[in-house]
Amino acid sequence: MTPHNTELTILSTTIRQDAEGRYCLNDCWAAARKPEEKKPSNWHDLLGTQELVEEIRQSGNLTFGGKQPLFVKKGGNAPGIWACKELVYSYAMWINPAFHLQVIRAFDALINGQIPNPAPKPKRIRKPAFDTAFTRCMNVVALLPNVDENQKLLMAARGTHALCGINPLEVMGYTAIPAATQDNYLTPTELGRQVGLSGRRVNQILCEEAHLQVHTPGSSSGSDWSMTEKGLAFGKMFDSTRKGGKGSQQQLKWKPSAIEFLRPFANPPA
């Protein structure tokens, strides 16, 4: 046998009543999961609310024990805004249609002496741990033909980011994947640091003076530079992740021996 309900319950939240039978709108707000812009005080200050309060007061057909359909209590044991049933309906409608429907059903259940069925809780989507997701993605990309090891790592990293919002390569500080060689390839900035040149100036020299690269802005690879035939002996394209883990791009780096092309333009130490 279903037990009878003697209290107004909305979405498993008990709505308190004061001595005059008014309901606590702060409890209703809590049942609606406290949307910041839908506080009872915001609804209270609306012109339409005040007009409705006055209409209820003038009608004389009151559904509660007192004379004031709306009462704001400050301080004490139960501060908040207390309202008659009609105003609870109005406040619920102002929040959103779904909550308004829950309030209607809650009052129906109260009148019929039943406990309303709570709305089903949304299912929580559990994201896998990033290391588990990365392992699974690596197992998948291992089956792909004609994909080198660098690309497999990047593809698995992107897949992990899509599944759990974390790029494992960035977590480990591994944002550039080195080529399969013992040569210590350097960025233009790293090269220039050794001879007092900026990375921009290094790129300019390697392009205009040494003829090791050409400027290719907007390249599909993501790199603004491409090696010339002469540059193939000194440079190599590296696969690297974009910031935020979304996508990949290529970055042109140089062997330490490329520094010889920079020495004639080196800045003397200060």
Coordinates of N, CA and C in Angstrom, one line a residue, residues 35-46 49 81 94:
P35 N 19.1 27.6 -10.2 CA 19.6 28.4 -11.3 C 19.8 29.9 -10.8
E36 N 21.0 30.4 -11.0 CA 21.4 31.7 -10.4 C 20.5 32.8 -10.8
E37 N 20.1 32.8 -12.1 CA 19.3 33.9 -12.6 C 17.8 33.8 -12.3
K38 N 17.4 32.7 -11.6 CA 16.0 32.4 -11.3 C 15.8 32.4 -9.8
K39 N 16.5 33.2 -9.0 CA 16.3 33.3 -7.6 C 14.9 33.8 -7.3
P40 N 14.3 33.4 -6.2 CA 13.0 33.9 -5.8 C 13.0 35.5 -5.7
S41 N 14.1 36.1 -5.3 CA 14.1 37.5 -5.1 C 14.0 38.2 -6.5
N42 N 14.6 37.6 -7.5 CA 14.5 38.2 -8.9 C 13.0 38.1 -9.4
W43 N 12.4 37.0 -9.1 CA 10.9 36.9 -9.5 C 10.1 37.8 -8.7
H44 N 10.4 38.0 -7.4 CA 9.6 38.9 -6.5 C 9.6 40.3 -7.0
D45 N 10.7 40.8 -7.6 CA 10.8 42.2 -8.1 C 10.1 42.4 -9.4
L46 N 9.6 41.4 -10.1 CA 8.9 41.6 -11.4 C 7.6 42.4 -11.2
T49 N 4.7 40.0 -11.1 CA 4.5 39.3 -9.8 C 3.7 40.2 -8.8
I81 N 11.4 33.7 1.0 CA 10.1 34.2 0.5 C 9.1 33.1 0.5
W94 N 7.8 30.7 -14.3 CA 8.9 31.6 -14.6 C 10.2 30.9 -14.7

